[in-house]
Coordinates of C-alpha atoms and ligand atoms in Angstrom, one line a residue:
Chain A
M1 CA 0.1 0.1 0.1
N2 CA 1.5 3.4 -0.9
I3 CA -1.5 5.5 0.4
N4 CA 0.1 8.7 1.9
K5 CA -0.9 8.6 5.7
D6 CA -0.7 12.2 5.8
A7 CA -3.8 12.4 3.4
F8 CA -6.0 10.6 6.1
L9 CA -8.1 8.9 3.5
I10 CA -10.8 6.3 4.2
E11 CA -9.5 2.9 4.8
D12 CA -11.3 1.0 2.3
L13 CA -12.2 2.7 -1.0
S14 CA -14.9 0.2 -1.8
K15 CA -16.8 1.1 1.3
A16 CA -16.9 4.8 0.5
E17 CA -20.3 6.5 1.3
K18 CA -21.9 8.8 -1.3
A19 CA -23.1 12.1 -1.1
P20 CA -23.1 15.0 -3.7
T21 CA -20.4 17.5 -3.6
R22 CA -23.1 20.4 -3.7
D23 CA -24.2 19.1 -0.3
G24 CA -20.7 20.2 1.1
Y25 CA -21.2 23.5 -0.4
G26 CA -24.5 23.9 1.3
K27 CA -22.9 22.9 4.7
G28 CA -19.9 25.2 4.2
L29 CA -22.4 28.3 3.4
V30 CA -24.1 27.6 6.8
D31 CA -20.8 27.5 8.7
L32 CA -19.6 30.6 7.1
G33 CA -23.1 32.4 7.7
E34 CA -22.3 31.7 11.5
K35 CA -18.7 32.9 11.6
D36 CA -18.8 35.9 9.3
E37 CA -21.6 38.4 9.0
R38 CA -20.3 39.8 5.8
V39 CA -21.2 36.5 3.9
V40 CA -24.4 36.8 1.9
V41 CA -25.6 34.4 -0.6
L42 CA -27.2 35.3 -3.9
C43 CA -29.0 32.8 -6.2
A44 CA -30.7 32.6 -9.4
D45 CA -33.8 30.5 -9.1
L46 CA -31.8 27.4 -8.2
A47 CA -32.0 27.5 -4.3
E48 CA -32.6 23.9 -3.6
S49 CA -30.3 22.2 -6.3
T50 CA -27.4 24.4 -5.5
R51 CA -28.1 23.8 -1.6
S52 CA -28.3 27.8 -1.1
H53 CA -31.6 27.2 0.4
W54 CA -29.9 25.7 3.5
F55 CA -28.3 29.2 4.2
K56 CA -31.5 30.7 3.1
E57 CA -33.4 28.8 5.8
K58 CA -30.8 29.9 8.6
F59 CA -30.1 33.5 7.5
P60 CA -33.0 34.6 5.5
D61 CA -32.1 38.3 5.5
R62 CA -28.7 37.5 4.1
Y63 CA -30.0 35.5 1.2
I64 CA -30.8 37.5 -1.9
E65 CA -33.0 36.2 -4.8
I66 CA -32.1 37.3 -8.1
G67 CA -34.5 35.2 -10.4
V68 CA -33.4 33.6 -13.8
A69 CA -30.8 36.4 -14.5
E70 CA -27.4 35.1 -14.1
Q71 CA -25.9 38.3 -15.7
N72 CA -27.3 40.3 -13.0
L73 CA -26.3 37.8 -10.5
A74 CA -22.9 38.7 -11.1
A75 CA -23.3 42.3 -11.3
I76 CA -25.3 42.7 -8.1
A77 CA -22.6 40.5 -6.4
S78 CA -19.9 42.8 -7.7
G79 CA -21.9 45.6 -6.3
L80 CA -22.3 44.1 -2.9
A81 CA -18.7 43.2 -2.8
N82 CA -17.7 46.7 -3.8
Y83 CA -19.5 47.8 -0.8
G84 CA -17.8 45.5 1.5
K85 CA -19.9 41.9 1.6
I86 CA -18.6 38.6 0.7
P87 CA -21.1 37.4 -1.9
F88 CA -21.4 33.9 -2.8
I89 CA -23.5 33.4 -6.3
S90 CA -24.9 30.1 -6.8
S91 CA -26.2 28.7 -10.1
Y92 CA -25.3 25.9 -12.6
A93 CA -22.0 26.3 -14.0
V94 CA -23.3 26.5 -17.6
F95 CA -25.2 29.7 -16.6
S96 CA -22.6 31.3 -14.1
P97 CA -19.8 31.3 -15.1
G98 CA -20.9 30.4 -18.5
R99 CA -23.7 32.9 -19.5
N100 CA -22.3 35.7 -17.3
N101 CA -18.8 35.2 -18.4
E102 CA -18.1 38.8 -19.4
Q103 CA -19.8 40.2 -16.4
I104 CA -17.6 38.1 -14.2
R105 CA -14.6 39.3 -16.3
T106 CA -15.2 42.9 -15.8
T107 CA -17.2 43.7 -12.8
I108 CA -15.4 40.9 -10.7
S109 CA -12.1 39.7 -12.0
L110 CA -10.8 42.8 -13.5
S111 CA -12.4 44.8 -10.4
I112 CA -10.5 42.4 -8.0
L113 CA -13.6 42.0 -5.8
P114 CA -14.2 38.9 -3.4
V115 CA -17.1 37.4 -5.3
K116 CA -17.2 33.6 -4.9
I117 CA -18.7 31.8 -7.9
A118 CA -20.3 28.5 -7.2
G119 CA -21.0 26.4 -10.4
A120 CA -22.9 23.4 -9.7
H121 CA -23.9 20.7 -12.1
A122 CA -20.6 20.6 -13.7
G123 CA -19.6 17.9 -16.2
V124 CA -21.4 15.0 -17.8
S125 CA -22.1 13.4 -14.5
V126 CA -25.2 15.7 -14.6
G127 CA -26.9 12.8 -16.3
P128 CA -30.2 12.8 -18.2
D129 CA -30.5 16.7 -18.5
G130 CA -28.2 16.4 -21.5
A131 CA -25.7 18.8 -23.1
T132 CA -27.2 22.0 -22.5
H133 CA -26.9 21.6 -18.7
Q134 CA -23.6 19.8 -18.6
A135 CA -20.8 22.3 -18.2
L136 CA -17.5 21.1 -19.8
E137 CA -15.6 24.6 -20.4
D138 CA -16.1 26.2 -17.1
I139 CA -12.6 25.4 -15.7
A140 CA -11.1 27.0 -18.8
L141 CA -13.1 30.0 -18.8
M142 CA -12.2 30.9 -15.0
R143 CA -8.8 29.8 -15.4
V144 CA -8.0 32.5 -18.1
Q145 CA -9.4 35.2 -16.1
P146 CA -6.5 37.1 -14.2
N147 CA -7.0 37.4 -10.2
M148 CA -9.3 34.3 -10.2
T149 CA -8.8 31.4 -7.9
V150 CA -10.2 28.1 -9.4
V151 CA -11.1 25.2 -7.0
V152 CA -12.6 21.9 -7.9
P153 CA -13.2 19.8 -4.8
C154 CA -13.2 16.0 -4.8
D155 CA -16.1 14.9 -2.5
A156 CA -18.5 16.5 -0.2
I157 CA -16.2 16.9 2.7
E158 CA -13.5 18.5 0.7
T159 CA -16.4 21.0 -0.9
R160 CA -17.2 22.1 2.6
K161 CA -13.7 22.8 3.4
A162 CA -13.1 24.4 0.2
T163 CA -16.2 26.8 0.6
I164 CA -15.0 28.2 4.1
A165 CA -11.4 28.5 2.7
I166 CA -12.2 30.5 -0.5
S167 CA -14.3 32.9 1.7
D168 CA -11.3 33.3 4.3
C169 CA -8.2 33.1 2.0
C170 CA -8.7 35.3 -1.1
A171 CA -9.3 39.0 -1.2
G172 CA -10.1 38.4 -4.9
P173 CA -12.7 36.5 -6.7
A174 CA -12.7 32.7 -6.7
Y175 CA -14.6 29.8 -8.7
L176 CA -15.7 26.9 -6.8
R177 CA -17.1 23.8 -9.1
F178 CA -19.1 21.0 -8.2
G179 CA -21.3 18.2 -9.5
R180 CA -24.9 16.9 -9.1
E181 CA -25.0 13.3 -8.8
K182 CA -23.8 11.5 -5.4
S183 CA -20.1 10.7 -5.5
P184 CA -17.8 8.5 -3.1
I185 CA -16.6 10.5 0.0
F186 CA -13.0 9.4 0.2
T187 CA -11.4 12.0 2.2
T188 CA -12.1 12.6 5.9
E189 CA -12.2 15.6 8.2
K190 CA -8.6 15.0 9.1
T191 CA -7.5 15.5 5.4
P192 CA -5.7 18.8 5.2
F193 CA -7.0 21.4 2.9
Q194 CA -5.2 24.7 2.0
I195 CA -6.0 26.7 -1.3
G196 CA -3.1 26.3 -3.5
K197 CA -1.6 23.3 -1.8
A198 CA -2.3 19.9 -3.8
I199 CA -2.3 16.9 -1.6
V200 CA -0.4 13.8 -2.4
L201 CA -3.0 11.0 -1.9
R202 CA -0.8 8.2 -3.1
E203 CA 2.9 7.7 -3.7
G204 CA 4.5 5.8 -6.6
N205 CA 7.4 6.0 -9.0
D206 CA 6.1 4.8 -12.3
A207 CA 3.7 7.6 -13.1
T208 CA 1.9 10.6 -11.6
I209 CA -1.9 11.1 -11.9
V210 CA -2.8 14.8 -11.5
G211 CA -6.5 15.1 -11.0
C212 CA -9.3 17.1 -9.7
G213 CA -13.1 16.5 -8.7
M214 CA -14.9 13.3 -8.1
L215 CA -12.9 11.4 -10.9
L216 CA -10.0 11.3 -8.4
Y217 CA -12.0 8.4 -6.9
N218 CA -11.6 6.6 -10.2
A219 CA -7.9 7.4 -10.3
L220 CA -7.5 5.9 -6.8
V221 CA -9.3 2.9 -7.8
A222 CA -7.1 2.6 -10.9
A223 CA -3.8 3.1 -8.9
E224 CA -4.8 0.3 -6.5
E225 CA -5.6 -2.1 -9.2
L226 CA -2.3 -1.1 -11.2
S227 CA -0.5 -1.8 -8.0
K228 CA -1.6 -5.4 -8.0
E229 CA -0.1 -5.5 -11.6
G230 CA 3.2 -4.1 -10.1
I231 CA 2.8 -0.5 -11.5
E232 CA 3.0 2.0 -8.7
V233 CA 1.4 5.4 -9.7
A234 CA 1.3 8.5 -7.6
V235 CA -2.0 10.2 -7.3
I236 CA -2.1 14.0 -6.6
N237 CA -5.3 15.8 -5.7
S238 CA -4.9 19.1 -7.4
H239 CA -8.2 20.6 -6.0
T240 CA -6.8 24.2 -6.8
V241 CA -6.6 24.5 -10.7
K242 CA -5.4 28.0 -10.2
P243 CA -2.9 28.9 -8.7
L244 CA -1.6 25.4 -9.6
D245 CA 0.6 23.9 -7.1
V246 CA 3.6 23.3 -9.4
E247 CA 6.0 22.5 -6.8
T248 CA 4.2 19.4 -5.6
I249 CA 3.3 18.2 -9.1
L250 CA 7.0 18.8 -10.1
N251 CA 8.4 16.6 -7.0
S252 CA 6.4 13.7 -8.1
V253 CA 7.0 14.0 -12.0
K254 CA 10.8 14.4 -11.5
K255 CA 10.6 10.8 -10.1
T256 CA 8.1 9.3 -12.4
K257 CA 8.8 11.1 -15.5
A258 CA 5.1 10.4 -16.9
V259 CA 1.9 12.1 -16.2
V260 CA -1.8 11.5 -16.6
S261 CA -4.2 14.3 -15.9
V262 CA -7.8 13.3 -14.9
E263 CA -10.7 15.8 -15.0
E264 CA -14.4 16.0 -15.9
H265 CA -13.7 18.7 -18.4
Q266 CA -12.7 19.4 -21.8
I267 CA -9.2 18.4 -22.3
A268 CA -8.5 22.0 -23.9
G269 CA -8.1 24.6 -21.3
G270 CA -8.5 22.5 -18.2
L271 CA -6.4 21.1 -15.4
G272 CA -4.7 19.0 -18.0
S273 CA -3.5 22.0 -19.8
A274 CA -2.6 23.8 -16.6
V275 CA -0.3 20.9 -15.8
A276 CA 1.1 20.7 -19.4
E277 CA 1.9 24.6 -19.4
A278 CA 3.8 24.0 -16.1
L279 CA 5.7 20.7 -17.1
S280 CA 6.7 22.2 -20.6
Q281 CA 8.3 25.2 -18.9
N282 CA 9.9 23.3 -16.2
F283 CA 10.3 19.6 -16.6
P284 CA 8.9 18.3 -20.0
A285 CA 7.4 14.9 -19.5
P286 CA 4.9 12.7 -21.6
Q287 CA 1.4 13.3 -20.6
E288 CA -1.9 11.4 -21.3
F289 CA -5.2 13.4 -20.9
I290 CA -8.5 11.8 -19.3
G291 CA -11.2 14.3 -20.1
I292 CA -13.6 15.2 -22.8
R293 CA -12.1 15.3 -26.3
D294 CA -13.7 18.2 -28.0
R295 CA -17.4 16.8 -27.6
F296 CA -20.6 18.0 -26.0
G297 CA -22.1 15.7 -23.4
K298 CA -25.4 14.0 -23.9
S299 CA -28.5 12.4 -21.9
G300 CA -27.7 9.2 -20.1
E301 CA -27.0 7.9 -16.4
T302 CA -24.0 9.1 -14.7
D303 CA -22.0 6.0 -14.7
E304 CA -22.8 5.3 -18.3
L305 CA -21.7 8.7 -19.4
I306 CA -18.4 8.4 -17.4
E307 CA -17.7 5.1 -19.2
A308 CA -18.7 6.2 -22.5
F309 CA -16.6 9.5 -22.4
G310 CA -13.5 7.5 -21.2
M311 CA -13.2 8.5 -17.7
G312 CA -13.7 5.4 -15.8
S313 CA -11.1 3.6 -14.0
K314 CA -10.4 1.1 -16.7
S315 CA -9.6 4.1 -19.1
I316 CA -7.3 5.8 -16.3
K317 CA -5.4 2.4 -16.3
E318 CA -5.1 2.4 -20.0
A319 CA -3.7 5.9 -20.1
V320 CA -1.2 5.2 -17.2
K321 CA 0.2 2.2 -19.2
K322 CA 0.3 4.2 -22.5
V323 CA 2.0 7.1 -20.9
I324 CA 4.7 4.7 -19.1
K325 CA 5.4 3.4 -22.7
R326 CA 6.1 6.8 -23.9
K327 CA 8.9 7.3 -21.5
S328 CA 12.2 7.9 -23.1
K329 CA 14.5 5.1 -22.2
Chain B
M1 CA -53.1 25.1 -42.3
S2 CA -54.9 27.2 -39.7
E3 CA -58.6 28.5 -40.0
Y4 CA -61.3 29.4 -37.7
I5 CA -62.3 26.5 -35.8
H6 CA -65.5 24.3 -35.6
D7 CA -67.0 22.8 -32.6
K8 CA -66.2 19.1 -33.7
K9 CA -62.5 20.0 -34.5
V10 CA -62.1 21.5 -30.9
K11 CA -63.4 18.3 -29.5
E12 CA -61.1 16.1 -31.4
L13 CA -58.3 18.4 -30.4
E14 CA -59.3 18.0 -26.7
V15 CA -59.2 14.3 -27.1
M16 CA -55.8 14.5 -28.6
A17 CA -54.5 17.0 -25.7
N18 CA -55.6 14.4 -23.4
K19 CA -53.7 11.7 -25.1
I20 CA -50.6 13.7 -25.1
R21 CA -50.8 14.2 -21.6
Q22 CA -50.9 10.5 -21.0
S23 CA -48.0 10.2 -23.2
V24 CA -46.1 13.0 -21.1
I25 CA -46.7 11.1 -17.9
E26 CA -45.6 7.7 -19.3
M27 CA -42.3 9.4 -20.8
L28 CA -41.6 11.3 -17.5
V29 CA -42.2 7.8 -15.3
E30 CA -40.1 6.0 -17.7
A31 CA -37.2 8.6 -17.8
G32 CA -37.3 9.0 -13.9
S33 CA -36.6 12.6 -14.2
G34 CA -37.8 15.7 -16.1
H35 CA -40.4 18.5 -15.9
T36 CA -44.0 17.7 -15.4
A37 CA -45.9 20.9 -14.4
G38 CA -45.1 23.0 -17.6
S39 CA -45.3 20.0 -19.9
L40 CA -48.9 19.4 -18.7
G41 CA -49.8 22.9 -18.6
M42 CA -48.8 23.3 -22.2
A43 CA -50.6 20.3 -23.7
D44 CA -53.6 22.1 -25.2
I45 CA -51.5 24.7 -26.9
F46 CA -49.0 22.2 -28.3
T47 CA -51.9 20.1 -29.5
A48 CA -53.4 23.2 -31.1
F49 CA -50.1 24.0 -33.0
Y50 CA -49.2 20.4 -34.3
F51 CA -52.9 19.4 -35.3
H52 CA -54.2 22.7 -36.3
I53 CA -52.2 25.7 -36.7
L54 CA -49.0 24.9 -38.1
N55 CA -48.4 24.6 -41.8
H56 CA -46.1 21.7 -41.5
D57 CA -45.3 18.2 -42.9
P58 CA -44.1 15.7 -40.5
K59 CA -42.7 13.6 -43.1
N60 CA -40.6 16.5 -44.4
P61 CA -39.5 18.3 -41.5
D62 CA -36.9 20.3 -43.2
W63 CA -39.3 21.7 -45.7
P64 CA -38.2 25.5 -46.3
D65 CA -41.6 26.9 -46.2
R66 CA -43.0 25.3 -43.0
D67 CA -44.1 27.4 -40.3
R68 CA -41.4 27.5 -37.4
L69 CA -42.4 26.7 -33.9
I70 CA -39.5 27.4 -31.6
L71 CA -39.5 26.2 -27.9
S72 CA -37.6 28.6 -25.9
N73 CA -38.0 26.9 -22.3
G74 CA -36.5 23.8 -23.5
H75 CA -37.3 21.7 -20.2
I76 CA -41.0 21.2 -21.2
C77 CA -39.7 19.4 -24.4
P78 CA -41.8 16.2 -23.4
V79 CA -45.1 17.8 -24.6
R80 CA -43.4 19.0 -27.7
Y81 CA -41.8 15.4 -28.3
A82 CA -45.3 13.8 -27.4
A83 CA -47.1 16.0 -30.0
M84 CA -44.6 15.5 -32.7
A85 CA -44.8 11.8 -32.4
H86 CA -48.6 11.9 -32.4
A87 CA -48.4 14.1 -35.4
G88 CA -46.3 11.6 -37.2
Y89 CA -42.8 13.0 -37.0
F90 CA -41.5 9.7 -35.4
P91 CA -42.9 6.4 -33.8
V92 CA -44.9 7.1 -30.7
E93 CA -42.8 4.0 -29.3
E94 CA -39.5 6.2 -29.3
L95 CA -41.1 8.5 -26.6
K96 CA -39.9 5.9 -24.1
T97 CA -36.4 6.9 -24.8
L98 CA -36.6 10.4 -23.4
R99 CA -33.4 11.2 -21.5
K100 CA -31.7 7.9 -22.1
F101 CA -28.3 7.2 -23.6
G102 CA -28.4 7.2 -27.3
S103 CA -31.8 8.8 -27.7
R104 CA -32.6 11.3 -30.1
L105 CA -35.1 12.9 -27.3
Q106 CA -32.5 14.5 -25.3
G107 CA -33.3 15.9 -21.8
H108 CA -33.4 19.3 -23.3
P109 CA -34.0 19.5 -27.0
E110 CA -31.1 19.5 -29.6
R111 CA -31.4 20.7 -33.1
S112 CA -28.9 18.4 -34.3
A113 CA -30.4 15.4 -32.5
L114 CA -34.0 15.4 -33.8
P115 CA -35.4 16.8 -37.0
G116 CA -38.2 19.2 -36.5
V117 CA -37.1 20.7 -33.0
E118 CA -35.8 23.6 -34.8
T119 CA -33.4 25.1 -32.1
T120 CA -31.6 23.8 -29.0
S121 CA -32.9 25.1 -26.0
G122 CA -33.0 24.7 -22.1
P123 CA -30.8 27.8 -21.1
L124 CA -33.6 30.1 -20.6
G125 CA -34.4 33.5 -22.5
S126 CA -32.5 32.6 -25.9
G127 CA -35.4 31.5 -28.0
L128 CA -36.9 34.7 -28.9
G129 CA -33.9 35.9 -30.2
Q130 CA -33.4 32.8 -32.5
A131 CA -37.1 33.2 -33.7
A132 CA -36.7 36.8 -34.3
G133 CA -33.6 36.1 -36.4
I134 CA -35.6 33.6 -38.4
A135 CA -38.6 35.9 -38.8
Y136 CA -36.1 38.8 -39.9
G137 CA -34.3 36.6 -42.3
A138 CA -37.5 35.0 -43.7
R139 CA -38.9 38.5 -44.3
M140 CA -35.8 39.8 -46.1
D141 CA -36.3 37.0 -48.5
G142 CA -40.1 37.7 -48.8
K143 CA -41.1 34.3 -47.4
K144 CA -44.8 34.0 -46.0
F145 CA -44.3 31.3 -43.3
R146 CA -44.8 32.2 -39.9
V147 CA -42.6 31.8 -36.7
Y148 CA -44.1 31.1 -33.2
C149 CA -41.9 31.2 -30.1
A150 CA -43.1 29.5 -27.2
M151 CA -41.7 30.8 -23.9
S152 CA -42.4 30.6 -20.1
D153 CA -43.0 33.2 -17.7
G154 CA -40.1 32.4 -15.6
E155 CA -37.6 33.1 -18.5
H156 CA -38.9 36.6 -18.6
E157 CA -36.5 37.5 -15.8
T158 CA -33.6 37.1 -18.1
G159 CA -32.1 40.0 -19.8
N160 CA -31.6 38.6 -23.2
L161 CA -35.1 37.9 -23.7
W162 CA -35.9 41.6 -23.5
E163 CA -32.9 42.6 -25.8
S164 CA -34.9 40.3 -28.4
A165 CA -38.2 41.6 -27.7
M166 CA -36.9 45.3 -28.1
F167 CA -35.3 43.9 -31.7
A168 CA -38.5 42.4 -32.7
G169 CA -40.4 45.5 -31.8
K170 CA -38.1 47.9 -33.5
N171 CA -38.2 45.8 -36.8
K172 CA -42.0 45.3 -36.5
L173 CA -41.7 41.7 -37.0
H174 CA -45.3 40.8 -37.8
N175 CA -44.5 37.4 -38.8
L176 CA -43.4 36.6 -35.2
T177 CA -45.7 35.5 -32.7
G178 CA -44.6 34.9 -29.0
I179 CA -46.7 32.6 -26.7
I180 CA -46.0 32.8 -23.0
D181 CA -46.9 30.1 -20.7
R182 CA -48.1 32.2 -18.0
N183 CA -48.4 29.6 -15.1
N184 CA -47.1 31.9 -12.4
I185 CA -44.6 29.4 -11.4
Q186 CA -40.8 28.8 -11.5
I187 CA -38.4 26.8 -9.3
N188 CA -38.1 28.8 -6.3
G189 CA -41.8 29.6 -6.0
F190 CA -44.3 31.8 -7.5
T191 CA -43.0 34.3 -10.1
E192 CA -44.4 37.1 -8.3
D193 CA -42.7 36.1 -5.1
V194 CA -39.2 35.3 -6.8
M195 CA -39.1 38.3 -9.3
P196 CA -42.5 40.0 -10.1
L197 CA -43.3 40.0 -13.9
E198 CA -46.3 42.1 -13.8
P199 CA -47.4 44.2 -15.5
L200 CA -46.4 41.8 -18.4
R201 CA -48.9 43.1 -20.7
A202 CA -47.6 46.8 -20.3
K203 CA -44.1 45.6 -20.5
Y204 CA -44.6 44.2 -24.1
E205 CA -46.8 47.0 -25.2
A206 CA -43.9 49.5 -24.2
F207 CA -41.6 47.3 -26.4
N208 CA -44.0 47.8 -29.4
W209 CA -45.8 44.6 -29.4
H210 CA -49.4 43.7 -29.8
V211 CA -50.6 41.7 -26.7
I212 CA -53.7 39.2 -26.5
D213 CA -54.5 37.5 -23.3
V214 CA -56.0 34.2 -23.4
D215 CA -57.1 31.0 -21.5
G216 CA -54.3 28.6 -22.3
H217 CA -56.6 25.6 -22.0
N218 CA -59.4 27.0 -24.2
I219 CA -58.4 25.7 -27.6
E220 CA -60.8 27.6 -29.6
E221 CA -59.8 31.1 -27.8
F222 CA -56.2 30.3 -28.6
V223 CA -56.8 29.4 -32.2
D224 CA -58.8 32.5 -32.6
A225 CA -55.8 34.7 -31.2
I226 CA -53.5 33.1 -33.5
E227 CA -55.9 34.3 -36.3
E228 CA -55.9 37.7 -34.9
T229 CA -52.0 37.8 -35.0
K230 CA -52.0 37.3 -38.9
A231 CA -54.3 40.5 -39.1
I232 CA -51.6 42.6 -37.3
F233 CA -49.0 44.0 -39.7
E234 CA -47.2 46.6 -37.9
K235 CA -46.0 44.6 -34.8
P236 CA -45.0 41.5 -33.5
T237 CA -47.8 39.8 -31.4
V238 CA -47.4 38.0 -28.0
I239 CA -50.1 35.8 -26.8
I240 CA -50.1 35.6 -23.0
A241 CA -51.6 32.2 -22.4
H242 CA -52.9 31.9 -18.8
T243 CA -52.3 28.3 -17.9
I244 CA -52.4 25.9 -14.9
P245 CA -49.3 24.2 -14.2
G246 CA -49.9 20.6 -14.0
K247 CA -53.1 20.9 -15.8
G248 CA -55.1 17.6 -15.9
I249 CA -53.9 16.1 -12.7
P250 CA -55.9 18.2 -9.7
E251 CA -53.6 17.1 -7.2
I252 CA -50.6 18.6 -8.6
E253 CA -52.2 21.6 -10.4
F254 CA -50.6 24.9 -9.0
D255 CA -47.9 23.4 -7.2
Y256 CA -44.4 24.6 -8.1
D257 CA -42.9 21.7 -6.5
W258 CA -43.9 19.7 -9.7
H259 CA -41.8 21.9 -11.9
G260 CA -38.8 19.6 -12.2
K261 CA -39.7 16.3 -10.9
P262 CA -41.4 13.2 -12.6
P263 CA -44.3 11.1 -11.3
K264 CA -43.0 8.1 -9.3
P265 CA -44.3 4.9 -11.0
E266 CA -47.5 4.6 -8.6
E267 CA -48.2 8.2 -9.2
G268 CA -48.1 7.8 -12.8
E269 CA -50.5 4.9 -12.8
K270 CA -52.8 7.1 -10.8
F271 CA -52.4 9.9 -13.0
L272 CA -52.9 8.2 -16.2
R273 CA -56.3 6.7 -14.8
E274 CA -57.4 10.2 -13.9
L275 CA -56.6 11.3 -17.5
R276 CA -58.2 8.2 -19.1
T277 CA -61.4 8.7 -17.0
L278 CA -61.2 12.7 -17.2
G279 CA -61.0 12.6 -13.3
G280 CA -63.8 9.9 -13.0
K281 CA -66.2 11.5 -15.2
I282 CA -66.2 8.6 -17.9
K283 CA -65.2 5.0 -18.0
S284 CA -61.8 4.0 -19.3
E285 CA -61.5 1.8 -22.1
H286 CA -58.4 0.3 -20.3
E287 CA -60.6 -0.8 -17.2
Ligands
TPP1 C1 -30.4 30.6 -18.1 C2 -30.9 29.7 -17.2 N1 -30.9 29.9 -15.9 C3 -31.4 28.8 -15.3 C4 -31.9 27.7 -15.6 C5 -32.5 26.6 -14.7 N2 -33.9 26.6 -14.7 C6 -34.5 25.8 -15.5 S1 -36.3 26.0 -15.6 C7 -36.2 27.3 -14.4 C8 -37.5 27.8 -13.8 C9 -38.0 28.9 -14.8 O1 -39.5 29.2 -14.8 P1 -40.4 28.5 -15.7 O2 -39.6 28.4 -17.0 O3 -41.7 29.5 -15.8 O4 -40.9 27.2 -15.1 P2 -42.2 26.3 -15.3 O5 -43.3 27.3 -15.2 O6 -42.1 25.4 -16.6 O7 -42.2 25.4 -14.0 C10 -35.0 27.5 -14.1 C11 -34.4 28.7 -13.2 C12 -32.1 27.6 -16.9 N3 -32.8 26.6 -17.6 N4 -31.8 28.7 -17.7
MG2 MG1 -43.5 29.2 -15.3

């Protein structure tokens, strides 16, 4: 077993309980409401499915309903932050930061205001709603805006920590991404979390997996199975896509000399791109990409779609084997 | 090809609307997710369109001179799919594939997936602009077909819908007709609590539209309103169709909790029985 003890993961992956990451957001908001008067939550007619209604029930005076108007959601939040509040804006990622991208760019990022953007229902794992509702480009949209912090937590516990951390840590804007479906909870309360600090979940010398979001579970399963075949893979939880923890990634890749990036997002512009940008400048190494290959999503069940788009543990194992073959002798 | 309507035809359409509601329930139960309230509420209007108003050819969905029916609030696509299937666009059996992997009936409609759906929608507020673009282009080329855009009330909270309304008003797009499903609900509650829309009529009038209010469950009144739009040459028209969300199933009518959930299988059985017996008024042929 190469599990990093300092990551305090659950003992047995196959026994992981499940909860949607958005539940962690809802709980984190309530925690924040209690400890910081300045925190306000804005929502665009999606209170229940973004779990903002948990905050609304506890702090009705600090919940602001915007209606179906995501551009206005961003602009009003900018105004509130300009005045001195810490606004969290909740919607689906396709609408925020999708539809309101320019409002975020000008009134939030360029203005360096502490608006926290929560994009729910990201990825094909949204399921039956189909392509229109499955955000696959939101990491890219947010990553290219200066001043923006981008965080993609891997399970409900980490989402709760991330929600609190992005309120505390950054004076500027931040984007927090999460999913719709229940996904395995494999971190624990003890697992460390700090914005900008990647977590080595597992050590290994043959290849490095750098991932974010719920697919990290599949990555850990893949690593466990590969270990039985004698292949030892490091797994890094790069929950903060921006600023990327280049140091932690480099430390591992200098040993393994091969990388597989794993994310539920277009390959173009996401975490994998960020990793490739960092490696090509510091320590070029062969890389394989697990993610969406320039396609839109579609209707289906979550597991079915994760498989169909090549993001299951089997695909991750294949990518690891492929990248190992590509290492220069 | 639309015309003023006779009592006998109205009765036929009412029977068809009931069939379409049954299909909607069956589809949503089978899918296990989807939007019930709006789909049931718009069944009468979609029936009127596909079985009386539209100049269309189900066997030739890309016929260039067809009337266009744009669905802006894509989440109520079950009612559109059901009406299309019953009108002969595709086999009624295919309705059971709604929201499933590999289906042409995507959870929100996609132009490239199924011929006849005209546009991709789901994200709210973008249908009217696309409809206005089609209407504008058609008028440039002297085309005579009409463009209809079905919208929800909730999506009138989006800014871009009003940008489109301003464009259509400025350009006097008399070949464009908007239809609003004025059911007073959205996800977080009643529209007037979440973000008041009234006075909706006055807003459209201020944007230089002709406005007609109708009972969205009175097919005759709706068809008459559509006829009226054809006589308005200097403005686009919007028909504010006052509807009951969940219409046809008394226990879910007016309840915004039914915006985005499907009936469970047992509920579905019960709802289908209610529809087949018109709420116990007649005997069902299935019993
Ligand atoms: C731009 C955008 N924002 C948010 C949503 C999520 N959403 C889907 S339906 C809906 C409610 C809108 O109210 P309405 O269309 O009147 O609902 P209905 O009457 O059918 O229940 C919302 C907010 C969306 N589809 N598009
Ligand atoms: Mg409505």
